[in-house]
Amino acid sequence: MYIDGDILELDIDMDLEEVKALRDFVKDRLEYIEEIKFVNEKEASPLSSALFQLLYCVKLSKPAIKMDFFDKPPYELKNYGKMYWIFHE
């Protein structure tokens, strides 16, 4: 996890404890974050679905936040193939 100005860069292979730390980190800084992106998405695979659940909640809380993996479907993961997201507002 690394924040560069208003861009939050995440490793896609975060375990549950790292996702919990991310939740606490983002909770206080959500209004300042404009974009969230993965830095190692081509080499690694998600270790927990909790990361995507958290990011989905972040997207619902702040729809203007840019997340290419949600905003530009399909999203392709190394071991899981293509993922399609449907948002109901």
Coordinates of C-alpha atoms in Angstrom, one line a residue:
M1 CA 0.0 0.0 0.0
Y2 CA 1.4 3.3 -1.1
I3 CA -0.2 6.7 -1.4
D4 CA 1.1 9.2 -4.0
G5 CA -0.7 12.5 -3.7
D6 CA -4.3 11.6 -4.3
I7 CA -3.6 8.1 -5.8
L8 CA -3.7 5.1 -3.6
E9 CA -1.6 2.2 -5.0
L10 CA -2.4 -1.3 -3.7
D11 CA -0.9 -4.8 -4.0
I12 CA -3.6 -7.1 -5.3
D13 CA -2.2 -10.0 -3.1
M14 CA -3.1 -8.5 0.2
D15 CA -4.1 -10.9 3.0
L16 CA -7.0 -10.4 5.4
E17 CA -4.9 -8.5 8.0
E18 CA -3.6 -6.1 5.4
V19 CA -7.1 -5.5 4.1
K20 CA -8.2 -4.7 7.7
A21 CA -5.3 -2.2 7.9
L22 CA -6.3 -0.7 4.6
R23 CA -9.9 -0.3 5.8
D24 CA -8.6 1.7 8.8
F25 CA -6.3 3.7 6.6
V26 CA -8.9 4.6 4.0
K27 CA -11.6 5.4 6.5
D28 CA -9.8 8.6 7.6
R29 CA -8.5 9.6 4.2
L30 CA -11.3 8.8 1.8
E31 CA -12.2 12.4 1.0
Y32 CA -8.6 13.0 -0.2
I33 CA -8.2 9.9 -2.4
E34 CA -9.2 10.4 -6.0
E35 CA -8.0 7.1 -7.5
I36 CA -7.2 3.6 -6.4
K37 CA -5.1 1.3 -8.6
F38 CA -3.2 -2.0 -8.4
V39 CA 0.5 -2.1 -8.9
N40 CA 1.2 -5.8 -9.3
E41 CA -2.0 -7.0 -10.9
K42 CA -0.3 -8.9 -13.8
E43 CA 2.1 -10.9 -11.6
A44 CA 0.0 -11.7 -8.5
S45 CA -3.5 -13.0 -7.7
P46 CA -5.9 -11.9 -4.9
L47 CA -5.5 -13.8 -1.7
S48 CA -8.9 -12.8 -0.3
S49 CA -12.1 -11.6 -1.7
A50 CA -12.2 -9.1 1.3
L51 CA -10.1 -6.7 -0.8
F52 CA -12.7 -6.4 -3.5
Q53 CA -15.5 -6.2 -1.0
L54 CA -13.8 -3.3 0.7
L55 CA -13.1 -1.5 -2.6
Y56 CA -16.7 -2.1 -3.7
C57 CA -17.9 -0.4 -0.4
V58 CA -15.4 2.5 -1.1
K59 CA -16.9 2.9 -4.6
L60 CA -20.4 3.0 -3.2
S61 CA -19.4 5.6 -0.6
K62 CA -17.6 7.8 -3.1
P63 CA -18.8 7.1 -6.7
A64 CA -16.5 9.7 -8.1
I65 CA -13.4 7.8 -7.1
K66 CA -11.5 6.3 -10.1
M67 CA -10.9 2.6 -10.0
D68 CA -10.1 1.2 -13.5
F69 CA -10.8 -2.4 -12.4
F70 CA -14.4 -1.4 -11.6
D71 CA -14.9 1.4 -14.1
K72 CA -13.6 -0.4 -17.3
P73 CA -14.9 -3.9 -17.4
P74 CA -13.9 -6.6 -18.0
Y75 CA -11.1 -6.9 -15.5
E76 CA -8.7 -9.8 -16.1
L77 CA -6.9 -11.6 -13.3
K78 CA -4.0 -14.0 -13.8
N79 CA -5.5 -17.1 -12.3
Y80 CA -9.2 -16.2 -12.4
G81 CA -9.8 -14.9 -15.9
K82 CA -12.2 -12.0 -16.7
M83 CA -14.4 -10.4 -14.0
Y84 CA -17.4 -8.3 -14.8
W85 CA -18.9 -5.9 -12.3
I86 CA -22.5 -4.6 -12.2
F87 CA -23.4 -1.6 -10.1
H88 CA -26.9 -0.8 -9.1
E89 CA -27.4 2.8 -8.0

